Amino acid sequence: MKRLAVLASGRGSNLQAIIDAVRAGELALEIVGAASDQPGAQALARAAVAGIPTAAFPRAQYGSRAEQEAALLAWLTSLRVDIVALAGYMRILSARFIQELGCPILNIHPSLLPAFPGLNAQRQALDYGVRVSGCTVHFVDEGVDSGPIILQEAVPVFPDDTVESLSERILKVEHRVYPQALKMVAEGLVRPERRCGRG
Ligand code: GRF
């Protein structure tokens, strides 16, 4: 069985959805660790409740970003991970980290990429006035929310939506789509080297 680690900075509802999918037998992966740059992240508490080993790598504890990443890399390597899932992880990973880790890294983003990358995607969608938004699971490359897309799902945007109401609608879909995308990667149906539809 492939070995998965999850990185999260906050609430951890996507981590929970992944844990639940594994428990339900819908996702054949072993979650071998959960880590955060925020020691108090709710995500770490959720992992601990599920009996998953946790670790925190707070940026302030390291002299530089490179040192923080080196510590995270050493931890992931010691766990012999096959796949890493970012689930609300709020730090950009360097090209060097991605290359040295050498396994697929996935991310989930609350918009239909390439629309509205970066922070506050739901706010960006509302400000633009789109009528459809959604979520995207993609492979991580050295850019911001720019790697090859694995799965997307759309949700409507209503005229009276707020950031909260739209975020909630998207989040429900995220919780279904992220385990599905992980399943596709675990089964080798998609690979990070090339975009779907390209020869
Ligand atoms: C989600 O909206 C995800 O798309 C974005 O950050 C949020 C994380 O939420 N990358 P949670 O911590 O999984 O609840």
XYZ file of C-alpha atoms and ligand atoms in Angstrom:
213
model
C 0.000 0.000 0.000
C 1.275 3.491 -0.886
C 2.369 5.689 2.025
C 0.806 9.152 2.284
C 1.804 12.191 4.355
C -0.446 15.242 4.648
C 0.741 18.813 5.254
C -1.762 21.313 6.636
C -1.666 24.706 8.311
C -5.142 25.112 9.736
C -8.538 23.559 10.231
C -7.754 20.241 8.568
C -11.193 19.402 7.192
C -9.625 18.011 4.003
C -7.225 15.920 6.089
C -10.294 14.630 7.936
C -12.012 13.773 4.648
C -8.922 11.787 3.593
C -8.779 9.994 6.963
C -12.497 9.170 6.663
C -12.114 7.876 3.084
C -9.263 5.573 4.154
C -11.296 4.330 7.122
C -14.322 3.707 4.908
C -12.198 1.559 2.606
C -12.677 3.983 -0.293
C -9.004 4.914 -0.502
C -6.302 2.262 -0.287
C -3.483 4.335 1.208
C -1.684 4.329 4.530
C -1.551 7.788 6.140
C 1.885 7.633 7.777
C 2.130 11.208 9.048
C 0.643 14.679 9.242
C 2.770 17.790 9.610
C 2.238 21.512 9.932
C 4.121 24.787 10.051
C 1.608 25.766 12.788
C 2.081 23.729 16.003
C -1.443 24.600 17.161
C -3.174 23.642 13.914
C -6.481 21.839 14.331
C -5.278 19.506 11.574
C -2.607 18.068 13.910
C -5.201 17.461 16.618
C -7.402 15.620 14.107
C -4.454 13.455 13.045
C -3.555 12.673 16.642
C -7.140 11.571 17.362
C -6.882 9.250 14.361
C -3.618 7.784 15.696
C -1.500 9.308 12.913
C 2.033 10.460 13.882
C 2.323 14.265 13.790
C 5.148 16.779 13.545
C 5.398 20.570 13.552
C 7.987 22.628 11.696
C 7.316 26.235 12.734
C 9.167 28.671 10.498
C 10.306 30.730 13.514
C 12.205 27.740 14.871
C 14.569 27.669 11.893
C 17.178 30.156 10.718
C 15.917 30.168 7.150
C 13.265 28.783 4.877
C 15.850 26.328 3.526
C 16.505 24.967 7.027
C 12.800 24.577 7.704
C 12.326 22.731 4.423
C 15.351 20.523 5.114
C 13.817 19.438 8.431
C 10.484 18.707 6.754
C 12.226 16.819 3.967
C 14.189 14.695 6.454
C 10.960 13.831 8.287
C 9.134 12.888 5.082
C 12.109 10.819 3.938
C 12.260 8.990 7.275
C 8.587 8.085 6.804
C 9.347 6.666 3.337
C 6.416 8.510 1.804
C 5.176 7.734 -1.715
C 2.718 10.640 -2.000
C 2.418 13.980 -0.191
C -0.906 15.840 -0.026
C -1.048 19.547 0.783
C -4.361 20.333 2.457
C -4.486 23.992 3.329
C -0.690 24.137 3.719
C 0.088 27.842 3.581
C 3.759 27.777 2.601
C 5.167 27.639 -0.921
C 7.516 24.686 -1.432
C 10.799 25.473 -3.186
C 11.748 23.874 -6.490
C 14.651 22.225 -4.698
C 12.396 20.665 -2.060
C 10.052 19.317 -4.739
C 12.925 17.836 -6.697
C 14.689 16.320 -3.682
C 11.501 14.795 -2.308
C 11.042 13.071 -5.646
C 7.490 11.827 -5.172
C 4.142 13.244 -6.319
C 2.875 16.209 -4.293
C -0.798 17.123 -4.598
C -2.605 20.299 -3.634
C -6.250 21.321 -3.440
C -7.292 24.830 -4.367
C -10.740 26.409 -3.945
C -11.233 27.656 -7.525
C -11.315 26.287 -11.044
C -7.663 26.843 -11.938
C -6.136 28.558 -13.810
C -8.709 31.107 -12.598
C -7.991 32.733 -9.242
C -4.716 31.182 -8.038
C -3.082 32.296 -4.794
C -4.727 33.578 -1.645
C -8.450 34.275 -1.121
C -9.634 32.426 -4.223
C -13.304 32.611 -3.191
C -13.029 36.392 -2.641
C -11.371 36.732 -6.058
C -14.195 34.747 -7.709
C -16.897 36.900 -6.076
C -15.093 40.142 -6.952
C -14.775 39.040 -10.573
C -18.454 38.124 -10.742
C -18.147 34.577 -12.103
C -21.290 32.434 -12.070
C -19.428 29.151 -11.647
C -16.465 28.319 -9.418
C -15.292 25.120 -7.753
C -12.177 23.303 -6.681
C -9.096 21.846 -8.318
C -6.741 19.074 -7.244
C -3.420 19.387 -9.038
C 0.176 18.245 -8.852
C 2.488 20.757 -7.222
C 5.247 22.285 -9.308
C 7.521 25.228 -8.548
C 4.814 27.783 -9.410
C 1.817 28.919 -7.375
C -1.204 26.667 -8.070
C 0.205 26.013 -11.550
C 0.910 22.265 -11.764
C -0.919 19.699 -13.914
C -4.594 19.308 -13.032
C -5.878 15.942 -11.766
C -9.565 16.632 -10.999
C -11.903 19.598 -10.902
C -15.512 20.026 -9.895
C -17.714 23.059 -10.393
C -20.270 24.668 -8.094
C -22.659 27.530 -8.903
C -22.030 31.027 -7.606
C -25.243 32.807 -6.571
C -25.809 36.579 -6.630
C -26.215 36.775 -2.855
C -23.196 34.602 -2.041
C -20.704 35.713 0.587
C -17.139 34.432 0.931
C -18.456 32.200 3.697
C -21.379 30.713 1.762
C -19.308 30.113 -1.380
C -16.408 28.655 0.637
C -18.770 26.263 2.370
C -20.282 25.092 -0.945
C -16.823 24.540 -2.423
C -15.515 22.810 0.714
C -18.217 20.141 0.559
C -17.049 19.284 -2.945
C -13.370 19.404 -1.913
C -14.006 16.697 0.656
C -15.249 14.348 -2.044
C -12.813 15.280 -4.800
C -9.533 15.137 -2.850
C -9.851 11.448 -1.859
C -10.863 10.647 -5.468
C -7.790 12.391 -6.866
C -5.539 10.619 -4.354
C -7.042 7.318 -5.422
C -6.216 8.082 -9.054
C -2.611 8.891 -8.156
C -2.257 5.877 -5.831
C -3.487 3.605 -8.620
C -1.078 5.154 -11.120
C -3.873 6.469 -13.357
C -2.321 9.949 -13.514
C 1.282 11.062 -13.346
C 2.843 14.421 -12.586
C 5.076 14.498 -15.663
C 2.441 15.572 -18.130
C -0.868 17.334 -18.355
C -4.001 15.391 -19.257
C -4.806 15.638 -22.923
C -1.215 16.290 -23.938
C 0.526 13.564 -25.902
C -9.369 24.621 1.536
O -10.329 25.532 1.070
C -8.377 24.310 0.456
O -8.919 24.348 -0.828
C -7.367 25.433 0.620
O -7.288 25.657 1.995
C -8.481 25.233 2.627
C -8.100 24.236 3.667
O -9.184 23.873 4.488
N -6.105 25.087 0.010
P -8.993 22.709 5.553
O -7.834 23.095 6.445
O -8.748 21.432 4.798
O -10.289 22.662 6.330
